[in-house]
Amino acid sequence: MPNLRLADLTAEIEANARRALLERLAKATIITRDDCVVAGTAWVDAVFRQLDPRVAVHWQVIDGQRAQANQPLFHLEGPARALLTGERSALNFLQMLSAVATRAQYLADQVADTQVKLLDTRKTLPGLRMAQKYAVTCGGCHNHRIGLFDAFLIKENHIAACGGIAQAVTAAHRIAPGKPVEIEVESLDELREALAAGADIIMLDELSLDDMREAVRLTAGKAKLEASGGVNESTLHSIAETGVDYISIGAMTKDVKAVDLSMRLSL
């Protein structure tokens, strides 16, 4: 029988390498290098479940929990190849959603001594709106509209197209009776028009603090008031103190810095 040649072993070599890669088990620990509020554990689970169901994910934290820098978030056990393949996708979800939750919690803490509710907006990453809005709730803030379907938000272009505030609100009520109608106003006179038209929620667009306080007095509970525009860390608490019901903050989802995460593998 002739001796084996390397050329005769191509298939055998590939099979040996494939089996070795599949059988080599590893462990990994994922830590956060930043203080953060955790969000996105289910997305991590889904990445490894779809990649290789043999991977076991052992969480040390839950969504909504605050974690400190250098704290372990979860451990992994399974085929080394699956752990390394899923690392980036899993951590991308976790670092982004935790960033949103962390930002939301920071803002919520600033107004914890008031009755205001902080709302997100539809200014989210393409394809990840639902994920980011979930992360907002993990940080103690609240969801505004999910999309265009769950409430009317009538802004200046819609008002112009309808011929006025009253006409716009009337049209919305006619199109979808019972659906909440929110209208944006830029002055106290427009506020009075919106109240007379029967708006459910009135968005105060960049009104002064004095005008916001007057808006609260004029409204007297006949509608919910939402402050929007010009909201940042230095103005947030002052706006909350005016007595408005809601403050919407687009930066909660669109201007966040990813949490720094690190995975340490051991064989």
GROMACS .gro file of C-alpha atoms in nm:
model
  267
    1MET     CA    1   0.000   0.000   0.000
    2PRO     CA    2   0.151   0.337  -0.099
    3ASN     CA    3   0.239   0.586   0.167
    4LEU     CA    4  -0.006   0.870   0.230
    5ARG     CA    5   0.069   1.201   0.068
    6LEU     CA    6  -0.036   1.539   0.198
    7ALA     CA    7  -0.242   1.591  -0.114
    8ASP     CA    8  -0.446   1.283  -0.024
    9LEU     CA    9  -0.536   1.428   0.316
   10THR     CA   10  -0.703   1.757   0.220
   11ALA     CA   11  -1.052   1.650   0.328
   12GLU     CA   12  -0.920   1.482   0.642
   13ILE     CA   13  -0.725   1.792   0.743
   14GLU     CA   14  -1.029   2.015   0.699
   15ALA     CA   15  -1.246   1.777   0.901
   16ASN     CA   16  -0.987   1.755   1.181
   17ALA     CA   17  -0.963   2.134   1.205
   18ARG     CA   18  -1.341   2.172   1.195
   19ARG     CA   19  -1.390   1.925   1.480
   20ALA     CA   20  -1.116   2.088   1.687
   21LEU     CA   21  -1.275   2.428   1.651
   22LEU     CA   22  -1.619   2.299   1.739
   23GLU     CA   23  -1.500   2.103   2.040
   24ARG     CA   24  -1.272   2.365   2.194
   25LEU     CA   25  -1.465   2.511   2.486
   26ALA     CA   26  -1.396   2.845   2.649
   27LYS     CA   27  -1.518   3.083   2.914
   28ALA     CA   28  -1.544   3.460   2.901
   29THR     CA   29  -1.625   3.742   3.140
   30ILE     CA   30  -1.768   4.074   3.022
   31ILE     CA   31  -1.706   4.379   3.239
   32THR     CA   32  -1.803   4.743   3.212
   33ARG     CA   33  -1.527   4.999   3.230
   34ASP     CA   34  -1.781   5.276   3.299
   35ASP     CA   35  -2.045   5.335   3.562
   36CYS     CA   36  -2.372   5.262   3.382
   37VAL     CA   37  -2.733   5.151   3.392
   38VAL     CA   38  -2.767   4.813   3.222
   39ALA     CA   39  -3.004   4.758   2.930
   40GLY     CA   40  -3.002   4.506   2.648
   41THR     CA   41  -2.957   4.169   2.819
   42ALA     CA   42  -3.220   4.004   2.598
   43TRP     CA   43  -3.036   4.117   2.284
   44VAL     CA   44  -2.716   3.955   2.407
   45ASP     CA   45  -2.906   3.634   2.481
   46ALA     CA   46  -3.056   3.636   2.131
   47VAL     CA   47  -2.717   3.680   1.962
   48PHE     CA   48  -2.565   3.373   2.127
   49ARG     CA   49  -2.885   3.168   2.110
   50GLN     CA   50  -2.905   3.216   1.734
   51LEU     CA   51  -2.531   3.168   1.686
   52ASP     CA   52  -2.492   2.848   1.888
   53PRO     CA   53  -2.746   2.719   2.144
   54ARG     CA   54  -2.464   2.550   2.335
   55VAL     CA   55  -2.346   2.888   2.462
   56ALA     CA   56  -2.457   2.952   2.821
   57VAL     CA   57  -2.500   3.314   2.930
   58HIS     CA   58  -2.483   3.374   3.307
   59TRP     CA   59  -2.599   3.725   3.399
   60GLN     CA   60  -2.477   3.902   3.711
   61VAL     CA   61  -2.706   4.202   3.652
   62ILE     CA   62  -3.054   4.275   3.519
   63ASP     CA   63  -3.191   4.550   3.296
   64GLY     CA   64  -3.235   4.872   3.489
   65GLN     CA   65  -2.965   4.790   3.743
   66ARG     CA   66  -2.683   5.034   3.805
   67ALA     CA   67  -2.336   4.889   3.761
   68GLN     CA   68  -2.000   5.032   3.859
   69ALA     CA   69  -1.682   5.050   3.655
   70ASN     CA   70  -1.493   4.717   3.640
   71GLN     CA   71  -1.797   4.522   3.756
   72PRO     CA   72  -1.865   4.190   3.578
   73LEU     CA   73  -2.193   4.200   3.387
   74PHE     CA   74  -2.213   3.841   3.263
   75HIS     CA   75  -2.014   3.524   3.201
   76LEU     CA   76  -2.016   3.302   2.893
   77GLU     CA   77  -1.944   2.932   2.852
   78GLY     CA   78  -1.939   2.747   2.523
   79PRO     CA   79  -1.746   2.681   2.202
   80ALA     CA   80  -1.466   2.933   2.167
   81ARG     CA   81  -1.555   3.002   1.807
   82ALA     CA   82  -1.913   3.100   1.898
   83LEU     CA   83  -1.799   3.323   2.183
   84LEU     CA   84  -1.557   3.510   1.961
   85THR     CA   85  -1.797   3.529   1.668
   86GLY     CA   86  -2.080   3.673   1.877
   87GLU     CA   87  -1.868   3.906   2.088
   88ARG     CA   88  -1.892   4.220   1.877
   89SER     CA   89  -2.261   4.201   1.791
   90ALA     CA   90  -2.360   4.122   2.149
   91LEU     CA   91  -2.148   4.398   2.298
   92ASN     CA   92  -2.264   4.649   2.037
   93PHE     CA   93  -2.623   4.600   2.149
   94LEU     CA   94  -2.536   4.610   2.517
   95GLN     CA   95  -2.308   4.914   2.502
   96MET     CA   96  -2.556   5.121   2.301
   97LEU     CA   97  -2.870   5.031   2.494
   98SER     CA   98  -2.693   5.070   2.827
   99ALA     CA   99  -2.577   5.413   2.712
  100VAL     CA  100  -2.939   5.515   2.648
  101ALA     CA  101  -3.050   5.379   2.986
  102THR     CA  102  -2.760   5.550   3.160
  103ARG     CA  103  -2.842   5.884   3.000
  104ALA     CA  104  -3.211   5.846   3.080
  105GLN     CA  105  -3.138   5.765   3.444
  106TYR     CA  106  -2.905   6.063   3.473
  107LEU     CA  107  -3.176   6.297   3.344
  108ALA     CA  108  -3.447   6.137   3.557
  109ASP     CA  109  -3.232   6.186   3.866
  110GLN     CA  110  -3.210   6.560   3.793
  111VAL     CA  111  -3.588   6.603   3.828
  112ALA     CA  112  -3.663   6.335   4.086
  113ASP     CA  113  -3.789   6.600   4.328
  114THR     CA  114  -4.061   6.713   4.083
  115GLN     CA  115  -4.371   6.551   3.934
  116VAL     CA  116  -4.265   6.585   3.571
  117LYS     CA  117  -4.227   6.284   3.340
  118LEU     CA  118  -3.938   6.284   3.092
  119LEU     CA  119  -4.026   6.153   2.746
  120ASP     CA  120  -3.818   6.022   2.460
  121THR     CA  121  -3.885   6.112   2.096
  122ARG     CA  122  -3.873   5.934   1.759
  123LYS     CA  123  -3.513   6.054   1.706
  124THR     CA  124  -3.367   5.704   1.720
  125LEU     CA  125  -3.123   5.488   1.525
  126PRO     CA  126  -3.274   5.333   1.208
  127GLY     CA  127  -3.407   4.987   1.284
  128LEU     CA  128  -3.351   5.017   1.659
  129ARG     CA  129  -3.637   5.244   1.768
  130MET     CA  130  -3.812   4.983   1.980
  131ALA     CA  131  -3.486   4.874   2.141
  132GLN     CA  132  -3.386   5.230   2.231
  133LYS     CA  133  -3.731   5.314   2.362
  134TYR     CA  134  -3.716   5.006   2.583
  135ALA     CA  135  -3.375   5.121   2.712
  136VAL     CA  136  -3.528   5.460   2.799
  137THR     CA  137  -3.769   5.284   3.037
  138CYS     CA  138  -3.480   5.094   3.195
  139GLY     CA  139  -3.338   5.433   3.290
  140GLY     CA  140  -3.654   5.553   3.457
  141CYS     CA  141  -3.791   5.775   3.180
  142HIS     CA  142  -4.098   5.726   2.960
  143ASN     CA  143  -4.194   5.661   2.600
  144HIS     CA  144  -4.368   5.921   2.385
  145ARG     CA  145  -4.516   5.796   2.058
  146ILE     CA  146  -4.378   5.473   1.920
  147GLY     CA  147  -4.461   5.582   1.564
  148LEU     CA  148  -4.703   5.793   1.362
  149PHE     CA  149  -4.988   5.554   1.430
  150ASP     CA  150  -5.054   5.581   1.803
  151ALA     CA  151  -5.127   5.954   1.846
  152PHE     CA  152  -5.155   6.273   1.644
  153LEU     CA  153  -4.876   6.526   1.684
  154ILE     CA  154  -4.983   6.839   1.497
  155LYS     CA  155  -4.696   7.076   1.427
  156GLU     CA  156  -4.670   7.412   1.249
  157ASN     CA  157  -4.668   7.266   0.896
  158HIS     CA  158  -4.980   7.062   0.969
  159ILE     CA  159  -5.149   7.369   1.117
  160ALA     CA  160  -5.064   7.570   0.807
  161ALA     CA  161  -5.193   7.294   0.578
  162CYS     CA  162  -5.525   7.275   0.767
  163GLY     CA  163  -5.574   7.651   0.790
  164GLY     CA  164  -5.537   7.691   1.165
  165ILE     CA  165  -5.517   7.519   1.502
  166ALA     CA  166  -5.891   7.464   1.545
  167GLN     CA  167  -5.924   7.319   1.195
  168ALA     CA  168  -5.627   7.085   1.250
  169VAL     CA  169  -5.762   6.951   1.580
  170THR     CA  170  -6.110   6.908   1.434
  171ALA     CA  171  -5.969   6.717   1.137
  172ALA     CA  172  -5.773   6.486   1.365
  173HIS     CA  173  -6.078   6.408   1.576
  174ARG     CA  174  -6.275   6.335   1.261
  175ILE     CA  175  -6.011   6.107   1.108
  176ALA     CA  176  -5.956   5.895   1.420
  177PRO     CA  177  -6.209   5.957   1.698
  178GLY     CA  178  -6.064   5.872   2.038
  179LYS     CA  179  -5.701   5.888   1.931
  180PRO     CA  180  -5.498   6.135   2.145
  181VAL     CA  181  -5.434   6.469   1.976
  182GLU     CA  182  -5.127   6.672   2.065
  183ILE     CA  183  -5.063   7.011   1.911
  184GLU     CA  184  -4.751   7.224   1.911
  185VAL     CA  185  -4.785   7.591   2.007
  186GLU     CA  186  -4.532   7.872   2.005
  187SER     CA  187  -4.716   8.135   2.210
  188LEU     CA  188  -4.976   8.176   2.481
  189ASP     CA  189  -5.229   8.293   2.221
  190GLU     CA  190  -5.183   7.965   2.033
  191LEU     CA  191  -5.217   7.782   2.365
  192ARG     CA  192  -5.558   7.943   2.417
  193GLU     CA  193  -5.660   7.833   2.067
  194ALA     CA  194  -5.548   7.476   2.132
  195LEU     CA  195  -5.739   7.464   2.459
  196ALA     CA  196  -6.053   7.596   2.294
  197ALA     CA  197  -6.017   7.336   2.018
  198GLY     CA  198  -6.005   7.051   2.270
  199ALA     CA  199  -5.646   6.928   2.229
  200ASP     CA  200  -5.552   6.648   2.467
  201ILE     CA  201  -5.185   6.742   2.496
  202ILE     CA  202  -5.024   7.076   2.413
  203MET     CA  203  -4.654   7.096   2.332
  204LEU     CA  204  -4.495   7.423   2.440
  205ASP     CA  205  -4.224   7.482   2.182
  206GLU     CA  206  -3.935   7.684   2.327
  207LEU     CA  207  -4.153   7.907   2.545
  208SER     CA  208  -3.983   8.109   2.817
  209LEU     CA  209  -4.001   7.987   3.174
  210ASP     CA  210  -4.243   8.268   3.260
  211ASP     CA  211  -4.468   8.173   2.968
  212MET     CA  212  -4.456   7.807   3.071
  213ARG     CA  213  -4.570   7.899   3.420
  214GLU     CA  214  -4.850   8.108   3.273
  215ALA     CA  215  -4.942   7.821   3.041
  216VAL     CA  216  -4.979   7.592   3.343
  217ARG     CA  217  -5.205   7.850   3.511
  218LEU     CA  218  -5.419   7.900   3.200
  219THR     CA  219  -5.450   7.529   3.129
  220ALA     CA  220  -5.551   7.442   3.484
  221GLY     CA  221  -5.559   7.070   3.410
  222LYS     CA  222  -5.781   7.094   3.098
  223ALA     CA  223  -5.499   6.937   2.893
  224LYS     CA  224  -5.156   6.790   2.952
  225LEU     CA  225  -4.861   7.019   2.885
  226GLU     CA  226  -4.533   6.907   2.730
  227ALA     CA  227  -4.224   7.128   2.718
  228SER     CA  228  -3.997   7.081   2.417
  229GLY     CA  229  -3.699   7.256   2.263
  230GLY     CA  230  -3.410   7.423   2.442
  231VAL     CA  231  -3.392   7.140   2.696
  232ASN     CA  232  -3.045   7.062   2.829
  233GLU     CA  233  -2.880   6.982   3.160
  234SER     CA  234  -2.874   7.347   3.267
  235THR     CA  235  -3.241   7.417   3.187
  236LEU     CA  236  -3.404   7.083   3.270
  237HIS     CA  237  -3.478   7.137   3.638
  238SER     CA  238  -3.603   7.493   3.587
  239ILE     CA  239  -3.846   7.370   3.321
  240ALA     CA  240  -3.965   7.090   3.546
  241GLU     CA  241  -4.036   7.340   3.823
  242THR     CA  242  -4.281   7.533   3.603
  243GLY     CA  243  -4.538   7.258   3.659
  244VAL     CA  244  -4.558   7.112   3.308
  245ASP     CA  245  -4.658   6.747   3.291
  246TYR     CA  246  -4.395   6.627   3.044
  247ILE     CA  247  -4.058   6.726   2.903
  248SER     CA  248  -3.947   6.560   2.578
  249ILE     CA  249  -3.574   6.516   2.515
  250GLY     CA  250  -3.446   6.391   2.179
  251ALA     CA  251  -3.089   6.374   2.310
  252MET     CA  252  -3.190   6.083   2.531
  253THR     CA  253  -3.164   5.849   2.232
  254LYS     CA  254  -2.969   6.034   1.961
  255ASP     CA  255  -2.678   6.188   2.153
  256VAL     CA  256  -2.541   5.909   2.368
  257LYS     CA  257  -2.188   5.779   2.417
  258ALA     CA  258  -2.154   5.401   2.417
  259VAL     CA  259  -2.063   5.236   2.745
  260ASP     CA  260  -1.711   5.092   2.737
  261LEU     CA  261  -1.731   4.712   2.768
  262SER     CA  262  -1.457   4.450   2.763
  263MET     CA  263  -1.463   4.072   2.712
  264ARG     CA  264  -1.190   3.854   2.866
  265LEU     CA  265  -1.161   3.501   2.722
  266SER     CA  266  -1.005   3.200   2.891
  267LEU     CA  267  -0.963   2.846   2.752
   0.00000   0.00000   0.00000
